Coordinates of N, CA, C and O in Angstrom, one line a residue:
P8 N 1.8 -12.7 3.6 CA 1.5 -11.4 3.2 C 1.7 -11.3 1.7 O 2.5 -12.0 1.1
A9 N 1.0 -10.3 1.1 CA 1.0 -10.1 -0.3 C 2.1 -9.2 -0.7 O 2.4 -9.0 -1.9
A10 N 2.8 -8.5 0.3 CA 3.8 -7.6 0.0 C 5.0 -7.8 0.9 O 4.9 -8.4 1.9
T11 N 6.2 -7.4 0.4 CA 7.4 -7.5 1.2 C 8.1 -6.1 1.3 O 7.9 -5.3 0.4
N12 N 8.8 -5.9 2.4 CA 9.5 -4.7 2.6 C 10.5 -4.4 1.5 O 11.2 -5.3 1.1
S13 N 10.5 -3.2 1.0 CA 11.5 -2.9 0.0 C 12.7 -2.4 0.7 O 12.7 -2.1 1.9
S14 N 13.8 -2.5 0.0 CA 15.1 -2.1 0.6 C 15.1 -0.6 0.8 O 15.9 0.0 1.5
A15 N 14.2 0.1 0.1 CA 14.2 1.6 0.2 C 13.4 1.9 1.4 O 12.2 1.6 1.5
V16 N 14.0 2.6 2.3 CA 13.3 3.0 3.6 C 13.0 4.5 3.4 O 13.9 5.3 3.0
A17 N 11.8 4.9 3.8 CA 11.4 6.3 3.7 C 12.3 7.1 4.7 O 12.6 6.7 5.8
G18 N 12.6 8.3 4.3 CA 13.4 9.2 5.1 C 12.5 9.8 6.1 O 11.3 9.8 6.1
A19 N 13.1 10.4 7.1 CA 12.3 11.1 8.2 C 11.5 12.2 7.6 O 11.9 12.9 6.7
N20 N 10.2 12.2 8.0 CA 9.2 13.2 7.6 C 8.9 13.2 6.1 O 8.4 14.1 5.6
Q21 N 9.1 12.1 5.5 CA 8.7 11.9 4.1 C 7.2 11.7 4.1 O 6.7 10.9 4.8
L22 N 6.4 12.5 3.3 CA 5.0 12.5 3.3 C 4.4 11.9 2.0 O 4.9 12.1 0.9
S23 N 3.2 11.2 2.2 CA 2.5 10.7 1.0 C 1.8 11.9 0.3 O 1.8 13.0 0.8
E24 N 1.2 11.6 -0.8 CA 0.4 12.7 -1.5 C -0.7 13.2 -0.6 O -1.1 14.4 -0.8
S25 N -1.2 12.4 0.3 CA -2.3 12.9 1.2 C -1.8 13.6 2.4 O -2.6 14.1 3.2
G26 N -0.4 13.7 2.5 CA 0.1 14.4 3.7 C 0.4 13.6 4.9 O 0.9 14.1 5.9
K27 N 0.2 12.2 4.8 CA 0.5 11.4 5.9 C 2.0 10.9 5.8 O 2.6 10.8 4.7
E28 N 2.6 10.6 7.0 CA 4.0 10.2 7.0 C 4.1 8.8 6.4 O 3.4 7.9 6.8
I29 N 5.1 8.6 5.6 CA 5.4 7.3 5.0 C 6.4 6.6 5.9 O 7.5 7.1 6.2
L30 N 6.1 5.4 6.4 CA 6.9 4.6 7.2 C 8.0 4.0 6.4 O 9.2 4.0 6.7
F31 N 7.6 3.3 5.3 CA 8.5 2.6 4.4 C 7.7 2.2 3.2 O 6.5 2.4 3.1
Y32 N 8.4 1.6 2.2 CA 7.7 1.2 1.0 C 7.7 -0.4 0.9 O 8.7 -1.0 1.4
V33 N 6.8 -0.9 0.2 CA 6.8 -2.4 0.0 C 6.5 -2.6 -1.5 O 5.9 -1.8 -2.2
K34 N 7.0 -3.7 -2.0 CA 6.7 -4.1 -3.4 C 5.8 -5.4 -3.3 O 6.1 -6.3 -2.6
V35 N 4.7 -5.4 -4.0 CA 3.7 -6.4 -4.0 C 4.3 -7.7 -4.6 O 4.8 -7.7 -5.8
L36 N 4.1 -8.8 -3.9 CA 4.6 -10.1 -4.4 C 3.5 -10.9 -5.1 O 3.7 -11.7 -6.0
Y37 N 2.2 -10.7 -4.6 CA 1.1 -11.5 -5.1 C -0.1 -10.6 -5.3 O -0.3 -9.6 -4.6
D38 N -0.9 -10.9 -6.3 CA -2.1 -10.2 -6.6 C -3.1 -10.4 -5.4 O -3.2 -11.4 -4.8
Y39 N -3.9 -9.3 -5.2 CA -5.0 -9.4 -4.2 C -6.1 -8.5 -4.7 O -5.9 -7.4 -5.0
D40 N -7.3 -9.1 -4.7 CA -8.5 -8.3 -5.1 C -9.2 -7.9 -3.8 O -9.6 -8.7 -3.0
A41 N -9.5 -6.6 -3.7 CA -10.2 -6.0 -2.6 C -11.5 -6.7 -2.4 O -12.3 -6.9 -3.4
D42 N -11.9 -6.9 -1.1 CA -13.2 -7.4 -0.8 C -14.2 -6.3 -0.5 O -15.4 -6.5 -0.5
N43 N -13.7 -5.1 -0.2 CA -14.6 -4.0 0.0 C -13.9 -2.7 -0.3 O -12.7 -2.7 -0.8
N44 N -14.6 -1.5 -0.2 CA -14.0 -0.2 -0.6 C -12.9 0.3 0.3 O -12.4 1.4 0.0
K45 N -12.6 -0.4 1.4 CA -11.6 0.1 2.4 C -10.3 -0.6 2.0 O -9.2 -0.2 2.6
E46 N -10.3 -1.6 1.2 CA -9.1 -2.4 0.8 C -8.5 -1.9 -0.5 O -9.3 -1.4 -1.4
L47 N -7.2 -2.2 -0.7 CA -6.6 -1.9 -2.0 C -6.6 -3.2 -2.8 O -6.3 -4.3 -2.3
T48 N -6.9 -3.0 -4.1 CA -6.6 -4.1 -5.1 C -5.2 -3.9 -5.5 O -4.9 -2.8 -6.0
I49 N -4.4 -4.9 -5.3 CA -3.0 -4.8 -5.6 C -2.5 -5.9 -6.6 O -3.1 -7.0 -6.7
R50 N -1.5 -5.6 -7.4 CA -1.0 -6.5 -8.4 C 0.5 -6.6 -8.2 O 1.2 -5.7 -7.7
E51 N 1.0 -7.8 -8.5 CA 2.5 -8.1 -8.4 C 3.3 -7.0 -9.0 O 3.0 -6.6 -10.1
G52 N 4.2 -6.5 -8.3 CA 5.1 -5.4 -8.8 C 4.7 -4.0 -8.4 O 5.5 -3.1 -8.5
D53 N 3.4 -3.8 -7.9 CA 3.0 -2.5 -7.4 C 3.9 -2.1 -6.2 O 4.4 -3.0 -5.5
V54 N 4.1 -0.8 -6.1 CA 4.8 -0.3 -4.9 C 3.8 0.5 -4.1 O 3.1 1.4 -4.6
I55 N 3.8 0.2 -2.8 CA 2.9 0.9 -1.9 C 3.7 1.6 -0.8 O 4.6 1.1 -0.2
S56 N 3.3 2.8 -0.5 CA 3.8 3.6 0.6 C 3.0 3.2 1.8 O 1.8 3.3 1.9
V57 N 3.7 2.6 2.8 CA 3.1 2.2 4.0 C 2.9 3.3 5.0 O 3.9 4.0 5.4
L58 N 1.7 3.5 5.5 CA 1.3 4.6 6.4 C 1.1 4.2 7.8 O 1.3 5.0 8.7
A59 N 0.7 2.9 8.0 CA 0.5 2.4 9.3 C 0.6 0.8 9.3 O 0.2 0.2 8.3
V60 N 1.1 0.2 10.3 CA 1.3 -1.2 10.4 C 0.4 -1.7 11.5 O 0.4 -1.1 12.6
S61 N -0.3 -2.8 11.3 CA -1.2 -3.3 12.3 C -0.7 -4.7 12.6 O -0.2 -5.5 11.8
A62 N -0.9 -5.1 13.9 CA -0.5 -6.4 14.4 C -1.2 -7.6 13.7 O -0.8 -8.7 13.7
D63 N -2.4 -7.3 13.1 CA -3.2 -8.4 12.5 C -2.7 -8.7 11.1 O -3.3 -9.6 10.4
G64 N -1.6 -8.1 10.6 CA -1.1 -8.4 9.3 C -1.6 -7.5 8.2 O -1.2 -7.6 7.1
W65 N -2.6 -6.7 8.5 CA -3.2 -5.7 7.5 C -2.6 -4.4 7.7 O -2.6 -3.9 8.8
W66 N -2.0 -3.8 6.7 CA -1.4 -2.5 6.8 C -2.2 -1.4 6.0 O -3.0 -1.7 5.1
D67 N -2.0 -0.2 6.4 CA -2.6 1.0 5.7 C -1.6 1.5 4.7 O -0.4 1.7 5.1
G68 N -2.0 1.8 3.5 CA -1.0 2.2 2.5 C -1.6 3.1 1.5 O -2.9 3.3 1.4
E69 N -0.8 3.7 0.7 CA -1.2 4.6 -0.4 C -0.4 4.2 -1.7 O 0.8 3.9 -1.6
M70 N -1.1 4.2 -2.8 CA -0.5 3.8 -4.1 C -1.1 4.6 -5.2 O -2.2 5.3 -4.9
T71 N -0.6 4.6 -6.4 CA -1.2 5.2 -7.5 C -2.2 4.3 -8.2 O -1.8 3.2 -8.5
D72 N -3.4 4.8 -8.4 CA -4.4 4.0 -9.1 C -4.0 3.8 -10.5 O -3.7 4.8 -11.2
R73 N -4.0 2.6 -11.0 CA -3.5 2.3 -12.4 C -4.5 2.9 -13.4 O -4.0 3.2 -14.5
R74 N -5.7 3.1 -13.1 CA -6.7 3.6 -14.1 C -6.7 5.1 -14.1 O -6.7 5.7 -15.2
T75 N -6.6 5.8 -13.0 CA -6.8 7.2 -12.9 C -5.5 8.0 -12.8 O -5.4 9.2 -13.0
G76 N -4.4 7.3 -12.3 CA -3.2 8.0 -12.0 C -3.2 8.8 -10.7 O -2.2 9.5 -10.4
R77 N -4.3 8.7 -9.9 CA -4.4 9.4 -8.7 C -4.0 8.5 -7.5 O -4.1 7.3 -7.6
A78 N -3.6 9.2 -6.4 CA -3.3 8.5 -5.2 C -4.5 7.9 -4.5 O -5.6 8.5 -4.5
I79 N -4.5 6.6 -4.1 CA -5.6 6.0 -3.4 C -5.0 5.3 -2.1 O -3.8 4.9 -2.1
Q80 N -5.8 5.3 -1.1 CA -5.4 4.7 0.2 C -6.4 3.6 0.5 O -7.5 3.5 0.1
G81 N -5.8 2.6 1.3 CA -6.6 1.5 1.8 C -5.8 0.5 2.6 O -4.6 0.7 2.7
T82 N -6.4 -0.5 3.0 CA -5.7 -1.6 3.7 C -5.3 -2.7 2.8 O -5.9 -2.8 1.7
F83 N -4.3 -3.4 3.1 CA -3.8 -4.5 2.3 C -3.1 -5.6 3.1 O -2.6 -5.2 4.2
P84 N -3.1 -6.8 2.7 CA -2.4 -7.9 3.5 C -0.9 -7.9 3.3 O -0.4 -7.5 2.3

């Protein structure tokens, strides 16, 4: 995986900017370039709010876009 669980665990009912429940946070270990518009391009050191976990190893998350400063959502490994 390109990210690892952070020691910071989201509290009960903590919500993302889009209003979805945050399960926990991860810190990106490796760069990953999105292959399509449903994926997140992530860079080492980015912090992602995890919104859903999938058994296939791809998670749904939300992070701040480095260019615009706005919240973006997508899948990531």
